[in-house]
mmCIF file of C-alpha atoms in Angstrom:
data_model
loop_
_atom_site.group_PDB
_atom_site.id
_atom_site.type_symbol
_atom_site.label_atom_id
_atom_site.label_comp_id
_atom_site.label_asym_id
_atom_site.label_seq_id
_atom_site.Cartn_x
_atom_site.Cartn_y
_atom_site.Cartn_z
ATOM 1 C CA UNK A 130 92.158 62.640 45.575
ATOM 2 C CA UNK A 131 93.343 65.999 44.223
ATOM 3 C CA UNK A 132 96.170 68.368 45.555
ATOM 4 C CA UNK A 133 93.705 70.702 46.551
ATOM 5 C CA UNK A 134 91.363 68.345 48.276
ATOM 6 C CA UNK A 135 94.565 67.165 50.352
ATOM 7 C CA UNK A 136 95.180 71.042 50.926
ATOM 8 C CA UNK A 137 91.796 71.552 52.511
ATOM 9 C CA UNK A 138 91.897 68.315 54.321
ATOM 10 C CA UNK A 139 95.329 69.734 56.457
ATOM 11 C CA UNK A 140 93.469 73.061 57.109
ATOM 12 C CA UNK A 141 90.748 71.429 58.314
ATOM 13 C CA UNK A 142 92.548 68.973 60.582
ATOM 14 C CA UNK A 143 94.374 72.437 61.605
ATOM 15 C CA UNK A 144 91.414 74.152 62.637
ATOM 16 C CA UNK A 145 89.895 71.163 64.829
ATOM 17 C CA UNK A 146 93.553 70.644 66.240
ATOM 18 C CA UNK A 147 93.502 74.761 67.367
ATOM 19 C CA UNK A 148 89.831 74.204 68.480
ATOM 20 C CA UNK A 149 90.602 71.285 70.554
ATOM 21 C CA UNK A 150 93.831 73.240 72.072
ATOM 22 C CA UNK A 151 92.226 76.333 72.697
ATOM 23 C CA UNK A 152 89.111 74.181 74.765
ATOM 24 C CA UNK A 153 91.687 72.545 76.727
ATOM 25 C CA UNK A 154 93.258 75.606 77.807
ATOM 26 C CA UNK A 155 90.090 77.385 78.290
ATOM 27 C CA UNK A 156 89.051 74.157 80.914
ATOM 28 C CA UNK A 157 91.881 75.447 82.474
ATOM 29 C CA UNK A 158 91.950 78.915 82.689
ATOM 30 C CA UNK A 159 88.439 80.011 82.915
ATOM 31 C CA UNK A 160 87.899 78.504 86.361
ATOM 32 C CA UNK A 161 91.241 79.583 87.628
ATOM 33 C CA UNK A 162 90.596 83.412 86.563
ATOM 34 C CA UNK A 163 87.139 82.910 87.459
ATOM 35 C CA UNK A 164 87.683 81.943 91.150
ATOM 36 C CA UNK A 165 90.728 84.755 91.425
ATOM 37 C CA UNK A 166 87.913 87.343 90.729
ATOM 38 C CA UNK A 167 85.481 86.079 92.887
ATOM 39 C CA UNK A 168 88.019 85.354 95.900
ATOM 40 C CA UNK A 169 89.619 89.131 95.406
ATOM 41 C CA UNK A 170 87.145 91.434 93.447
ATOM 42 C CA UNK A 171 83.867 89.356 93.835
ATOM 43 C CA UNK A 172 84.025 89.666 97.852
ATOM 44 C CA UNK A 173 82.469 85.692 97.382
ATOM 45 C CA UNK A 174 84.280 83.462 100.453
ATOM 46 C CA UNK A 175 84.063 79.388 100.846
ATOM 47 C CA UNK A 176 81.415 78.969 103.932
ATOM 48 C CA UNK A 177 84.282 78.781 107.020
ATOM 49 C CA UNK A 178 87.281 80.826 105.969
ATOM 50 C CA UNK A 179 88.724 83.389 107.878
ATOM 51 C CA UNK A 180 90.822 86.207 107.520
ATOM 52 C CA UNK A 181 92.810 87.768 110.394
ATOM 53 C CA UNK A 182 93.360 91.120 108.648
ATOM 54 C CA UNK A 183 91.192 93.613 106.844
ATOM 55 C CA UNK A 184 90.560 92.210 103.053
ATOM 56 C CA UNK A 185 90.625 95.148 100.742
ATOM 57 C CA UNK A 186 87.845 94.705 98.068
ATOM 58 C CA UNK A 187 87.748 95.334 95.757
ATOM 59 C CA UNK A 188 91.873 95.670 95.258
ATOM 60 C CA UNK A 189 93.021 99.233 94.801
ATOM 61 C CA UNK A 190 95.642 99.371 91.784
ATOM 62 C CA UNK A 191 98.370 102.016 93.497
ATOM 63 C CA UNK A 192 99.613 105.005 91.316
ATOM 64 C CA UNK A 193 103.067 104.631 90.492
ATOM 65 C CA UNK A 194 104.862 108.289 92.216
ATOM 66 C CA UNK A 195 108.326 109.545 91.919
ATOM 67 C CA UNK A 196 109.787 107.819 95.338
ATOM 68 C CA UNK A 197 113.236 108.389 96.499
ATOM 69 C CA UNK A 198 116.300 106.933 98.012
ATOM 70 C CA UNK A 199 116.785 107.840 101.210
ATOM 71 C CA UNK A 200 120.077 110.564 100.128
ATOM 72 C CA UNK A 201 117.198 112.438 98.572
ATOM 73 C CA UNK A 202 118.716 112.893 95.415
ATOM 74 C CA UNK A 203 117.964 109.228 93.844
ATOM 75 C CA UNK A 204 114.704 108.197 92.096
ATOM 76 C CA UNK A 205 114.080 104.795 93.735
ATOM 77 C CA UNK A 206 112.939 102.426 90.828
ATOM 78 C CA UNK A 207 109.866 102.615 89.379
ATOM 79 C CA UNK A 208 108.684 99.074 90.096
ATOM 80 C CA UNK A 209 109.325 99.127 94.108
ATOM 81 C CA UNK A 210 105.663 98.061 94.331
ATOM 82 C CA UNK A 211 105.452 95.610 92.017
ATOM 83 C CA UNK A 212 107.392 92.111 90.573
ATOM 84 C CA UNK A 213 106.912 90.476 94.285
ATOM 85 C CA UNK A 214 104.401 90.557 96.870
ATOM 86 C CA UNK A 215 105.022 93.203 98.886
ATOM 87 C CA UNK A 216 104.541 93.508 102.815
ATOM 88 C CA UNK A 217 104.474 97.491 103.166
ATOM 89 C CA UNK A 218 104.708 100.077 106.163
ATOM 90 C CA UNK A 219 104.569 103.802 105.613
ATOM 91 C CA UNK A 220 105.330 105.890 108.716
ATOM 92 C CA UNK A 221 108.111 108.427 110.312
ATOM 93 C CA UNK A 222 111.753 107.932 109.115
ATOM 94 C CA UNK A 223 112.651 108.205 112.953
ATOM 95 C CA UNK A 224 110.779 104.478 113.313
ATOM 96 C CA UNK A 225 109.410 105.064 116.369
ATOM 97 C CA UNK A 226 108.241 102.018 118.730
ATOM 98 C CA UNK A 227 105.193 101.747 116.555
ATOM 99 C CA UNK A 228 107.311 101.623 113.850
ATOM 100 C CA UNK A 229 109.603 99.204 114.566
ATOM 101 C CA UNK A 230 106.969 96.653 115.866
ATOM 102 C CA UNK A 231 105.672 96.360 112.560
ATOM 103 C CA UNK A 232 109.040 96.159 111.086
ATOM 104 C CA UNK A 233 109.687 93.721 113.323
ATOM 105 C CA UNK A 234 106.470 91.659 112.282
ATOM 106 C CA UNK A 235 107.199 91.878 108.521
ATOM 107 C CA UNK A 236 110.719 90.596 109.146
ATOM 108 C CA UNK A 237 109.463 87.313 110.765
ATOM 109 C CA UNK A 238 106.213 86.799 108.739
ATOM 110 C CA UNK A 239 108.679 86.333 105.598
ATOM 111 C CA UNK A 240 111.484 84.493 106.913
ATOM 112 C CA UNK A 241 108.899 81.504 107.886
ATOM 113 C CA UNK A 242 107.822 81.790 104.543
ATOM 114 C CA UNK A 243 110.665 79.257 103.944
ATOM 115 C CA UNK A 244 110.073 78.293 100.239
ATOM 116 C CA UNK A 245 108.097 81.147 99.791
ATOM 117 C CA UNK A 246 110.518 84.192 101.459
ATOM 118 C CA UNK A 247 112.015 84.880 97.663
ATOM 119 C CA UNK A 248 108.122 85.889 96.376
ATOM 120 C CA UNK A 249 107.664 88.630 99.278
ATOM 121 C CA UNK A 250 110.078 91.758 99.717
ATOM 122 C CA UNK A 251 109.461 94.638 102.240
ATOM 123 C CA UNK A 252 109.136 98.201 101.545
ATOM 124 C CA UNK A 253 108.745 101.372 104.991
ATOM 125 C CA UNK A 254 108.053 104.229 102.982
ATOM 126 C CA UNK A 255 109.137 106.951 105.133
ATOM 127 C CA UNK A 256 106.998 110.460 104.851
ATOM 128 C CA UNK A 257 108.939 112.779 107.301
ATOM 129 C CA UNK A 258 112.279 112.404 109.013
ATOM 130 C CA UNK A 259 113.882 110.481 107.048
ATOM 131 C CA UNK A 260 115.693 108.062 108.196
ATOM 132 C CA UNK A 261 117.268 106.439 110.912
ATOM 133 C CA UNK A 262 119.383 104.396 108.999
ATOM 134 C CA UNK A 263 121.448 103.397 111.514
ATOM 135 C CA UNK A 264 118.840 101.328 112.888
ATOM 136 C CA UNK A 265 117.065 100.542 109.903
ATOM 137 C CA UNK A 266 120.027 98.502 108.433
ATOM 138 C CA UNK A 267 122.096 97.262 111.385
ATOM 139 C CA UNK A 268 117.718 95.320 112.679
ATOM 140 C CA UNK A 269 116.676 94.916 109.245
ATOM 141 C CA UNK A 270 118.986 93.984 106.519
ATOM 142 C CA UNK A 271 116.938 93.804 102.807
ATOM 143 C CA UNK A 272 114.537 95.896 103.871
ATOM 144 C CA UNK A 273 113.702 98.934 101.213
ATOM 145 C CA UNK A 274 113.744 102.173 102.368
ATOM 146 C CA UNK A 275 112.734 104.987 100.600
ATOM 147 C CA UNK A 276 111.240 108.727 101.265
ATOM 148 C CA UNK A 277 107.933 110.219 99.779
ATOM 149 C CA UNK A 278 108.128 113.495 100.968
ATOM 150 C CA UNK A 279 107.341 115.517 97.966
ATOM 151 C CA UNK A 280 103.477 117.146 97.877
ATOM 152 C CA UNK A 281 102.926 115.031 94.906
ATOM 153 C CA UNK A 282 102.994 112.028 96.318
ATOM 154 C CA UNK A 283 99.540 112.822 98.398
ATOM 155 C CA UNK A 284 97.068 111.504 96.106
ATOM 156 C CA UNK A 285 99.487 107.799 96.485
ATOM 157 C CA UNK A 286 98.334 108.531 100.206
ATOM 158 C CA UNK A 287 95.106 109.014 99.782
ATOM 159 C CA UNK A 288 94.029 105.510 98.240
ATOM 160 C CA UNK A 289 95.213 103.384 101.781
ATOM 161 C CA UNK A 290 92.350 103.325 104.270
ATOM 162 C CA UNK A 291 92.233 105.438 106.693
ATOM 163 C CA UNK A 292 92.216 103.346 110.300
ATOM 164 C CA UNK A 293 95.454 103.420 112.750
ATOM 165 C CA UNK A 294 97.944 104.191 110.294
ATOM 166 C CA UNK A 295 100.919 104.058 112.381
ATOM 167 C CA UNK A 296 99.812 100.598 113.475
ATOM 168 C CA UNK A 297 99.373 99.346 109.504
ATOM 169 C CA UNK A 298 101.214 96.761 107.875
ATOM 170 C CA UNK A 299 99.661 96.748 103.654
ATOM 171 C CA UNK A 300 99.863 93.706 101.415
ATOM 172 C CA UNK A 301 100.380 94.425 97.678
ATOM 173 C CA UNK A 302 100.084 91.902 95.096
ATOM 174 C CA UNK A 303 102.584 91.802 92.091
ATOM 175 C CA UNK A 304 100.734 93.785 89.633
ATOM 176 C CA UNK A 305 101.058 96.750 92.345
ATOM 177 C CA UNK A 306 97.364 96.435 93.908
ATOM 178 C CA UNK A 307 96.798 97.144 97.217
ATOM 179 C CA UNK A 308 94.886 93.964 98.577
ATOM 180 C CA UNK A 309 94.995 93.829 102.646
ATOM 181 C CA UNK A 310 95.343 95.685 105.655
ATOM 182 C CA UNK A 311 97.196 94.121 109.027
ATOM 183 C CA UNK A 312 97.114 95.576 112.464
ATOM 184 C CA UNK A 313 100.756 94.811 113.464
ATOM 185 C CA UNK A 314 99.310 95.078 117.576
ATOM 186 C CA UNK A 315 97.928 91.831 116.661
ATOM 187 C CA UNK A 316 99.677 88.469 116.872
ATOM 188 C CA UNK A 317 101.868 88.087 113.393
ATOM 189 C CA UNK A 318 100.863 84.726 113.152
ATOM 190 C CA UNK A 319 97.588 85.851 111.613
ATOM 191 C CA UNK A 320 99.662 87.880 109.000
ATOM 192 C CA UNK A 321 101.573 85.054 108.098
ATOM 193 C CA UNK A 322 98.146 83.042 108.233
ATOM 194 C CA UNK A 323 96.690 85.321 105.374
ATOM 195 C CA UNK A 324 100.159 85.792 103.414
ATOM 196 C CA UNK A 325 99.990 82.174 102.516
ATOM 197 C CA UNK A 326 96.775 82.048 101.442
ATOM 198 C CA UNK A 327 97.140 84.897 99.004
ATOM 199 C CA UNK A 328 100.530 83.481 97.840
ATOM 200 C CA UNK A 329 99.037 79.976 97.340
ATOM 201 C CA UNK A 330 96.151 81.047 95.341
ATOM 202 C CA UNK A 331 98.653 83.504 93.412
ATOM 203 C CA UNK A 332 100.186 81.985 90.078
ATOM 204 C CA UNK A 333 102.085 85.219 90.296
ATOM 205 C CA UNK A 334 105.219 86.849 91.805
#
């Protein structure tokens, strides 16, 4: 047997050897990304499941804008909505009652996440009146505050639905889409209920 026949022999057994690795990983993957379209983009549902809030389909990929701290003067960082899950409120700074009920429900829903607390973070984006910090930090330690009061910051806005606002608690996914929508008048048990669905059939954040 030649050099050279030994030569092609290796790249041979190379090629079936990347062949063979790249079907096993495709056995894998495929269905996995497959079912993570369906479930989220595809609006396809096994026969019996429920959600308790309002499924956003297909998900709506936020545009990053120029938030601030709550001084003002600060750009908050530009990956607030993204890295984590993210349970989100946008209202008054003031934080009226309807404000602080859904605070309130965010708060729990993640701390009987157990295990799963360190994947979610929560963000109030405040559009007026910002803020009363006072309250904010003495009921709701962690919590990220920031103000979006700038005109430019409208078309952000614009891409969350429209219904009860004020009584709205958002789900974003790590990659920064905007997935669900939660009434936070409604028992937070069916927030948690959907949270750890998503973050079970998540492989990320």
């Amino acid at each position: 047997m030649t050099m050279q026949t030994v030569e092609l022999d290796d790249k041979a057994a190379q090629a079936r050897g990347r062949r063979t690795l790249l079907g096993l990983a495709a056995l894998f993957f495929v269905p996995l990304a497959l079912s993570f379209w369906l479930y989220y983009a595809g609006g396809w549902r096994p026969a019996g499941s429920t959600n308790k809030g309002e499924l956003i389909t297909p998900a709506r990929p936020l545009q990053d804008v120029p938030f601030t701290l709550t001084d003002g003067t600060t750009s908050a960082r530009a990956d607030l909505l993204k890295g984590r899950w993210t349970l989100l409120y946008i209202g008054t700074g003031r934080c009226d009652e309807d404000c602080r009920q859904a605070l309130w429900s965010m708060r729990q829903t993640r701390q009987l996440l157990a295990a799963d607390m360190d994947r979610v973070h929560r963000v109030f984006i405040a559009r007026s009146e910002c803020c009363d910090m006072d309250f904010l930090s003495a009921e709701h330690p962690g919590l990220e505050v920031v103000r979006a009061d700038d005109p430019s910051t409208a078309d952000f806005f614009a891409q969350f639905p429209a219904t009860e606002p004020s009584h709205s608690i958002y789900i974003v996914d790590p990659l920064g889409n905007l997935m669900m929508r939660f009434d936070a008048r409604e028992n937070p048990k069916g927030l948690l209920s959907d949270l750890k669905k998503l973050l079970k059939l998540s492989h990320i954040g």
